[in-house]
Coordinates of C-alpha atoms and ligand atoms in Angstrom, one line a residue:
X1 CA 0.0 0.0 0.0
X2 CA 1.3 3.5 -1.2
X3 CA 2.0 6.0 2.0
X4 CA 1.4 9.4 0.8
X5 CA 3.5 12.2 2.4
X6 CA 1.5 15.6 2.0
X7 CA 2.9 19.3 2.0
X8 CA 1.1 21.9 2.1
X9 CA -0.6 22.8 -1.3
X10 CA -2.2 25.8 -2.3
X11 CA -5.5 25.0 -3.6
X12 CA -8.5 27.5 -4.1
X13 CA -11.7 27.0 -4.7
X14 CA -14.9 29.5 -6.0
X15 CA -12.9 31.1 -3.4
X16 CA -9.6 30.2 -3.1
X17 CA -8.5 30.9 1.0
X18 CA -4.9 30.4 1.3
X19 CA -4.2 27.0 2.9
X20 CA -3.2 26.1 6.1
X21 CA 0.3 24.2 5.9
X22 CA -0.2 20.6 6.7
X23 CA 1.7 17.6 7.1
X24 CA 0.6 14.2 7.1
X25 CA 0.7 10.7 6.4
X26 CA -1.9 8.8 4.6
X27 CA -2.9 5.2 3.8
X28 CA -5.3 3.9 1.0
X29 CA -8.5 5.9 1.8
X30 CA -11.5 6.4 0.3
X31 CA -11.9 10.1 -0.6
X32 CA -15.0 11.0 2.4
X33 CA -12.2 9.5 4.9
X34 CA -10.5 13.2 3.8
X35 CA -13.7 14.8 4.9
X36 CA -12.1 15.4 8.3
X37 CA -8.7 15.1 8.1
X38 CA -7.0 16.5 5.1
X39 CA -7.2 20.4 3.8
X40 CA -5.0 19.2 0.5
X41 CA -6.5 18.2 -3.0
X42 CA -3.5 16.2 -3.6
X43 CA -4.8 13.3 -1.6
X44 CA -7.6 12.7 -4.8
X45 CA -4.7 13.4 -7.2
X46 CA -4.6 10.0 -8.4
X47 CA -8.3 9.8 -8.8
X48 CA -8.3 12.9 -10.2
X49 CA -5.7 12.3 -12.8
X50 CA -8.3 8.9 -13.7
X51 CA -11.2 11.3 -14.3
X52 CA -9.4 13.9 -16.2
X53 CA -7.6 11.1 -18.2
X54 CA -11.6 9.6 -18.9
X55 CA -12.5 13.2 -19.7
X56 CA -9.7 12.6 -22.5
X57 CA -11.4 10.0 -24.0
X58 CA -15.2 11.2 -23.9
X59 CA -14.2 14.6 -25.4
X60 CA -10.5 14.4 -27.3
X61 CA -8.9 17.6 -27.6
X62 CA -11.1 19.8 -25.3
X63 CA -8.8 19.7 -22.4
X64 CA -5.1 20.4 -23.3
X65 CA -1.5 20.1 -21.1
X66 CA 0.5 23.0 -20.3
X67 CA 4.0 22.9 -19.6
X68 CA 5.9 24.1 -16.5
X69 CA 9.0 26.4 -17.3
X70 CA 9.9 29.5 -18.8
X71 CA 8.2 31.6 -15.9
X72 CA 5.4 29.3 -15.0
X73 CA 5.4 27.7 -11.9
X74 CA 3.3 25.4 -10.2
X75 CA 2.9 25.3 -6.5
X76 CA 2.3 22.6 -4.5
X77 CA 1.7 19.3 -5.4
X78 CA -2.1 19.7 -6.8
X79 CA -1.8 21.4 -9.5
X80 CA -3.6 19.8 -12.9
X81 CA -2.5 22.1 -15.8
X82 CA -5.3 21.4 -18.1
X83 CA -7.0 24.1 -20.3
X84 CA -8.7 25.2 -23.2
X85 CA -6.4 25.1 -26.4
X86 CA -7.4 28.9 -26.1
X87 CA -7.0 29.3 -22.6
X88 CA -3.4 28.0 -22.8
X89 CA -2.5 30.0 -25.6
X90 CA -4.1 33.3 -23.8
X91 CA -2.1 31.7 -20.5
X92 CA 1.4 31.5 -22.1
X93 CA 1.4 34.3 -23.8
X94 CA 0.7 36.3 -20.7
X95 CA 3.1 34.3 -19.1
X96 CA 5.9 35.7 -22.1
X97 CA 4.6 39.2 -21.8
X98 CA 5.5 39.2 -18.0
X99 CA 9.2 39.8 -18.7
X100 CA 10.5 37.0 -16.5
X101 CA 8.7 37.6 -13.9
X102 CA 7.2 34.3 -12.5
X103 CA 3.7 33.3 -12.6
X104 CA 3.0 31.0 -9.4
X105 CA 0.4 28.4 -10.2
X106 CA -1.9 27.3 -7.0
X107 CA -4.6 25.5 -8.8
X108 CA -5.8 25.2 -12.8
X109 CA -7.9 21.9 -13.7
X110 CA -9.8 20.6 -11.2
X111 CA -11.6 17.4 -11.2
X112 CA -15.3 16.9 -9.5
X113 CA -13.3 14.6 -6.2
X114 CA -11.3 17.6 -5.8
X115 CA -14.5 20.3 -5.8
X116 CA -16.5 17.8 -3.8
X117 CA -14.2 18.2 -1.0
X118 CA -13.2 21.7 -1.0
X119 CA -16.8 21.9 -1.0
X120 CA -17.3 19.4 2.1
X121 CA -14.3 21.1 3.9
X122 CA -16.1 24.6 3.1
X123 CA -19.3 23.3 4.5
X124 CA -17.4 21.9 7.8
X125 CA -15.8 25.1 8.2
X126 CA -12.9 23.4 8.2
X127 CA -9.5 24.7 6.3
X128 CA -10.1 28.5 6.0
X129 CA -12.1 28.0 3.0
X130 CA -14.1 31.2 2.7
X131 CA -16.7 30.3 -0.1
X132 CA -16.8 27.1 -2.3
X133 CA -18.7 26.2 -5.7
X134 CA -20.4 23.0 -5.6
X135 CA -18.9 20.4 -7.4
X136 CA -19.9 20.2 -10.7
X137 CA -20.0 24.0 -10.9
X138 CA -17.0 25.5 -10.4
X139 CA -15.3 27.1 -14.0
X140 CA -12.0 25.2 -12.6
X141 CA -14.1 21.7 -13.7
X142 CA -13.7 23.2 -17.1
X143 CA -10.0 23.9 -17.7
X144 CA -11.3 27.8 -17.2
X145 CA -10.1 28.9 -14.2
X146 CA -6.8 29.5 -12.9
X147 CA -5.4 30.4 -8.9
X148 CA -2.5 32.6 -9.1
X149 CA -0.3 33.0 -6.0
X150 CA 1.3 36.5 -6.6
X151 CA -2.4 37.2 -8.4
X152 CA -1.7 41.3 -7.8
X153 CA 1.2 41.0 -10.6
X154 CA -0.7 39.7 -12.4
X155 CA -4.1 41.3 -13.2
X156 CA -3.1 43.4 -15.5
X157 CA -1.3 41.4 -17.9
X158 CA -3.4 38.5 -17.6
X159 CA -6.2 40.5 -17.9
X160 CA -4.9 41.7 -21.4
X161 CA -4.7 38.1 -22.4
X162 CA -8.0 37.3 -22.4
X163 CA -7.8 35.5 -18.2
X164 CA -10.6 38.3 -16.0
X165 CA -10.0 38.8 -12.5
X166 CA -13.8 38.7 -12.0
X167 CA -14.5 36.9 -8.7
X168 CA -15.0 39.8 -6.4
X169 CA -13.3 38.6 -2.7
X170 CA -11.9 35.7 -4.7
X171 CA -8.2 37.2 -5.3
X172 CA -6.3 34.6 -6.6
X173 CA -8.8 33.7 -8.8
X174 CA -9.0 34.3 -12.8
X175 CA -11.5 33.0 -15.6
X176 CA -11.0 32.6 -18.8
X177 CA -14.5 33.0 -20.4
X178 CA -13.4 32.5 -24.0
X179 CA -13.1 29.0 -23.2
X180 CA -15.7 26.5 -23.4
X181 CA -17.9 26.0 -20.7
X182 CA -17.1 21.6 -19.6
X183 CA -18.8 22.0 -16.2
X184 CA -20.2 18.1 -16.3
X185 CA -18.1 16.3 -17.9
X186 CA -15.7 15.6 -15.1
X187 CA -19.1 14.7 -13.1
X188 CA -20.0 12.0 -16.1
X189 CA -16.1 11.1 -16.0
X190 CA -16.4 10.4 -12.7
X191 CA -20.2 7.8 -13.1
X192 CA -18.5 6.6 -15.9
X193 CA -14.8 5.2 -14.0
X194 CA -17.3 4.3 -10.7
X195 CA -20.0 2.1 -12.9
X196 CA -16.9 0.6 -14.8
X197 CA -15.7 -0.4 -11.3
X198 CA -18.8 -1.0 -9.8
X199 CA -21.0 -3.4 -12.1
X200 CA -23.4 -4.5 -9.8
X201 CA -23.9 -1.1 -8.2
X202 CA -23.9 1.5 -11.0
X203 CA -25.2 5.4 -11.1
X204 CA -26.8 7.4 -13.5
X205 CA -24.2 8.3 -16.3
X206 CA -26.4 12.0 -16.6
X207 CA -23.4 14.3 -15.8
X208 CA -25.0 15.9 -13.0
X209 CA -23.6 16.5 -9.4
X210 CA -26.2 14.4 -7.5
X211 CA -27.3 12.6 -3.8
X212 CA -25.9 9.2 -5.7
X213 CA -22.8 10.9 -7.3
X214 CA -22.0 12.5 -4.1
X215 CA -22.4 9.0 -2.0
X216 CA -20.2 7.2 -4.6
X217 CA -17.5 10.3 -4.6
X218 CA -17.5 9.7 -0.7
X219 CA -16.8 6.2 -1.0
X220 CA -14.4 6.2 -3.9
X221 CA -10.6 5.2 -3.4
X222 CA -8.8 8.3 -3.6
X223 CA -5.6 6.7 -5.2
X224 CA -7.7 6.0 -8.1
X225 CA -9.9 2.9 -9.0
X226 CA -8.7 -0.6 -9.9
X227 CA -10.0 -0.3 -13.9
X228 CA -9.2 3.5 -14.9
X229 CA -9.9 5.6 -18.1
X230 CA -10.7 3.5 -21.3
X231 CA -11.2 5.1 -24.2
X232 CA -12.6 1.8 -26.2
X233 CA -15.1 0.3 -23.8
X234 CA -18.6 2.2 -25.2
X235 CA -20.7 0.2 -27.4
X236 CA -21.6 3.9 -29.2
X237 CA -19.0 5.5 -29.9
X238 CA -18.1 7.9 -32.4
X239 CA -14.5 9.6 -33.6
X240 CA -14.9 12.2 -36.3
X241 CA -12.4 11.9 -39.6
X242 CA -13.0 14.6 -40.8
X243 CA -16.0 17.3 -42.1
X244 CA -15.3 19.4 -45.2
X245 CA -18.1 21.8 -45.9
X246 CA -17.3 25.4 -47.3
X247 CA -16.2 28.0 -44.4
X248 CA -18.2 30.8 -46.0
X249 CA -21.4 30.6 -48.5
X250 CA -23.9 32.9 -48.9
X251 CA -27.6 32.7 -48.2
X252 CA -29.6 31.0 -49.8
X253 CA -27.0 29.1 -51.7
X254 CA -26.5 24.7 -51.7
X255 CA -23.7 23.4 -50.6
X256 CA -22.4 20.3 -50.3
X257 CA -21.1 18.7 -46.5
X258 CA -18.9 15.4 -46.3
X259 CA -18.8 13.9 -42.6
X260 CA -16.8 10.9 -42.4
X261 CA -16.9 9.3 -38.8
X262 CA -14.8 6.0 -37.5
X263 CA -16.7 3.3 -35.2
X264 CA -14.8 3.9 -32.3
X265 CA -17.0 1.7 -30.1
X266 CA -17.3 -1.8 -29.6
X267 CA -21.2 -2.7 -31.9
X268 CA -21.5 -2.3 -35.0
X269 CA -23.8 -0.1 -36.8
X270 CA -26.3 -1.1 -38.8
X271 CA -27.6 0.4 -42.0
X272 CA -30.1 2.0 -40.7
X273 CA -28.0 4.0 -38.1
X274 CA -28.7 7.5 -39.1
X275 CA -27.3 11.4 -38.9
X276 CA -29.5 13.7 -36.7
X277 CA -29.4 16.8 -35.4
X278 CA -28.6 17.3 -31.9
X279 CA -28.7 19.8 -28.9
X280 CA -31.2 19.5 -28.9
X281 CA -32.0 16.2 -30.2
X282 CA -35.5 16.4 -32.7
X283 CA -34.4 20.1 -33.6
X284 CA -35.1 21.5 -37.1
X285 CA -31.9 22.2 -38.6
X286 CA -31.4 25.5 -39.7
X287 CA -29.5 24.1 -43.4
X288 CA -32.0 21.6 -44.5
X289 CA -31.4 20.5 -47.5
X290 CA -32.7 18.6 -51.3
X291 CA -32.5 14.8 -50.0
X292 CA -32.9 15.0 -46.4
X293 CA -35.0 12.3 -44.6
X294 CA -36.7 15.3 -42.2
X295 CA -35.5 18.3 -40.9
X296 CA -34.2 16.9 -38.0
X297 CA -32.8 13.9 -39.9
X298 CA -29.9 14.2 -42.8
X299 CA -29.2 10.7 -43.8
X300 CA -28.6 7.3 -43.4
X301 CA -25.9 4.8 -43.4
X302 CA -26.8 2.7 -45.6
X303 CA -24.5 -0.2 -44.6
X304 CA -23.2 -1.6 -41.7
X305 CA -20.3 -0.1 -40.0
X306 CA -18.6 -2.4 -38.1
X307 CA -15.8 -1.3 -35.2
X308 CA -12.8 0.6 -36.7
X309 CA -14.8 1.3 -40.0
X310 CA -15.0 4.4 -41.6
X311 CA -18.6 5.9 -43.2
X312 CA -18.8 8.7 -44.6
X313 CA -22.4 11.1 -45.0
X314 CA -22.6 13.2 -47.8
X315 CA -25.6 15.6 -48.0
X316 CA -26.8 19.0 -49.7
X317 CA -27.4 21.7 -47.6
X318 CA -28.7 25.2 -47.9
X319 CA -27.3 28.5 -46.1
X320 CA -29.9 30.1 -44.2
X321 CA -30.6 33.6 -44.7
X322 CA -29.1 36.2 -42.6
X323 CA -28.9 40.0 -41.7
X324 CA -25.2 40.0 -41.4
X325 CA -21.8 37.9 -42.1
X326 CA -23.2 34.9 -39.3
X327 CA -21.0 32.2 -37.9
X328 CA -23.3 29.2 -37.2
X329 CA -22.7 26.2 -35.6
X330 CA -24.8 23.2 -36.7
X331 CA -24.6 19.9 -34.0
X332 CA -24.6 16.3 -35.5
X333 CA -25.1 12.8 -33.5
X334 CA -25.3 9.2 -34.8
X335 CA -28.4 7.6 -33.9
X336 CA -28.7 3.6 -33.6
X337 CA -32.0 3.0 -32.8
X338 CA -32.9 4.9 -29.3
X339 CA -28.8 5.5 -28.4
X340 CA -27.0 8.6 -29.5
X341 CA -23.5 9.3 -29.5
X342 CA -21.4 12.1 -28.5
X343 CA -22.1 15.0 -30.8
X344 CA -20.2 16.1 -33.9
X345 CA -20.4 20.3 -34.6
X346 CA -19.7 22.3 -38.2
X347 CA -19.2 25.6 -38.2
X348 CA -20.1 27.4 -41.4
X349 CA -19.9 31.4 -42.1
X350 CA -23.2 32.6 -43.8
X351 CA -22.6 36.0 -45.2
X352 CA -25.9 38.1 -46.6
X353 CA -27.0 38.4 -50.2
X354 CA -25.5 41.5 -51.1
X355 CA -22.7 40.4 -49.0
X356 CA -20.5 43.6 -48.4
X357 CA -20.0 41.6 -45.0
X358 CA -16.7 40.1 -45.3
X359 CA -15.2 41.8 -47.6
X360 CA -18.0 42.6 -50.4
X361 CA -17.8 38.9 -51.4
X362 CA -19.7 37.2 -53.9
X363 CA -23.5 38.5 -54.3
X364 CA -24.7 35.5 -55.5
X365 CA -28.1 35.9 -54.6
X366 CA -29.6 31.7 -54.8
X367 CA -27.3 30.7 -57.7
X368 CA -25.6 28.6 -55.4
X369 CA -22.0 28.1 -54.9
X370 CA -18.5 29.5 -56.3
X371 CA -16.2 27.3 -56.7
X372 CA -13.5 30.2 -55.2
X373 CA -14.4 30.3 -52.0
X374 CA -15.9 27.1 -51.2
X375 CA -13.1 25.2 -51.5
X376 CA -12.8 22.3 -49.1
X377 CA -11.9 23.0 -45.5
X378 CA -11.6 21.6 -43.0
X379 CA -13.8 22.9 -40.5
X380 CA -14.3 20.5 -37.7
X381 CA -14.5 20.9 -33.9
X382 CA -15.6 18.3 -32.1
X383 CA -16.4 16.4 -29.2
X384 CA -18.9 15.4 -26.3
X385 CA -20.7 18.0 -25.4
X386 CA -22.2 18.9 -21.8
X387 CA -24.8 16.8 -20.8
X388 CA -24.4 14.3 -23.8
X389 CA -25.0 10.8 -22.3
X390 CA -22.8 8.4 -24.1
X391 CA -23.1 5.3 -24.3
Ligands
ZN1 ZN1 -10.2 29.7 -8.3

């Protein structure tokens, strides 16, 4: 059994109090036996490292590493650095603007065990901890938020980088709002690792902070579970190739959108597996187009797809009309008969008719598309979106 020696860590929460200094020795626990007797996230860092590592695999890309070095430095032993591909970029390039002055690093990424017991701790009124979000809603569940020791150096350069010192009483404490809001998808991480581990006993997989979640949080090993993240083991699953579809057309005008998607789960689709819209599910799309089954429906498969295949959708659509240049962004999700997968998104630039939006472009009224400027691109972000059971 792993003994644990714990320093003190500065951690933050909502609010983020300046820790007490601890030091202590720990044996396997589970993480409610740190209720009482810890005031340092690191004890859930192996867990926590499991959940962010299962957020990996539910939503690729969405949560990105950032380095230590070249004036960033991380305090304590909690410290996840995971953000936004924006958020890091905004982060290091504040962090270069700083002219070597050090940024110190008390808490980035933080995983729903970690929230669950600042939160406990908060509500014991135990380690100085002012004010705590609950878990599942703090912006630090989403790779958002950062806790910066020497924050006061700070606010003015991070602030021009895009990171808002916007917690009032919370000093440490900067948000990056640019980046995309996760909050739930550490909590579904977390039902997904627990149900893997506990067959017999399983939780809703719904991605919300709940009386069950919180029960199974309290009794969960805080080393991290026997069977970690697995990135294979849903029967749905869904990895994009690729989606080329033109980045700008005007209204009005039909273009032409090629999905192509791998079976990255474990059944195979059958032919009748189909393309739908999704958040919400059953919504009219916005670019339906000649050939589409319903509004809220775009195609079919066709064939069976079995595990590791690739199938590919190809469907017309047709730009909506707009006021102004107008950056949509149209949701996809595979449907196999009442299951849905994690969602697929396409963003698409629909400029107006007389089009002296971006750059008095191409007044093409509803002749349709020009070859110039709907050249294939490759458009696609992707990824499981909040609140997306999958399956
Ligand atoms: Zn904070």
């Amino acid at each position: 059994m792993r003994i644990a020696a714990l320093i003190s860590i500065g951690f933050a929460v909502g609010a983020c109090a300046d820790p007490p200094a601890l030091g202590e020795h720990v044996g396997a626990a589970t993480v409610g036996d740190y209720e009482t007797t810890s005031c340092s996230t690191a004890v859930v860092l192996e867990l926590s490292r499991q959940i962010a590592g299962e957020v990996g695999c539910m939503a690729p890309g969405q949560l990105v590493v950032f380095p230590e070095g070249n004036g960033l430095v991380f305090t304590g032993g909690a410290v996840l650095p995971y953000a936004s591909e924006v958020g890091r970029a905004d982060l290091l390039a504040a962090v270069a603007a700083g002219g070597g002055m050090s940024l110190e690093l008390t808490s980035a990424y933080r995983t729903v065990a970690q929230q669950y017991l600042l939160y406990r701790w908060y509500q014991l009124g135990r380690c100085g901890i002012p004010v705590a979000a609950a878990p599942g809603g703090s912006n630090h569940e989403s790779g958002r938020a950062i806790d910066v020791g020497n924050w006061s150096a700070w606010v003015t350069i991070l602030g021009d980088h895009g990171w808002a010192h916007d917690v009032p009483g919370d000093d440490v404490h900067f948000d990056h709002l640019a980046s995309p809001d996760l909050r739930g998808t550490d909590v579904l991480a977390f039902q997904r690792l627990w149900n893997r581990n506990h067959p017999t006993a399983t939780i809703d997989e719904d991605g919300v902070y709940g009386p069950m979640t919180a029960m199974a949080l309290a009794m969960a090993p805080a080393e991290g579970f026997a069977l970690g993240p697995d990135c294979a083991t849903a029967a749905l699953a869904v990895g994009v190739e690729s989606i080329v579809a033109p980045r700008t057309v005007a209204s009005g005008a039909t273009f032409t959108v090629e999905i192509t998607v791998r079976n990255t789960g474990t059944a195979t689709w059958p032919a009748d597996a189909a393309l739908v819209t999704a958040e919400p599910l059953g919504r009219a799309s916005a670019f339906v187009g000649p050939g589409w089954l319903a509004p809220d429906r775009i195609a079919l498969a066709e064939a069976a797809t079995a595990p590791d295949q690739v199938r590919q959708f190809t469907f017309t659509a047709v730009a909506p009309a707009v006021d102004a240049a107008t950056e949509m962004t149209e949701s996809f999700t595979l449907e196999v008969g009442a299951e849905h997968a994690s969602s697929i998104a396409m963003v698409v630039t629909v400029t107006p008719v007389d089009g002296d939006a971006d750059g008095g472009c191409c007044s093409t009224g509803s002749a349709g598309v020009r070859g110039g400027w709907l050249g294939p691109a490759l458009l696609a972000a992707l990824g499981l979106r909040r609140r997306r059971r999958s399956l």
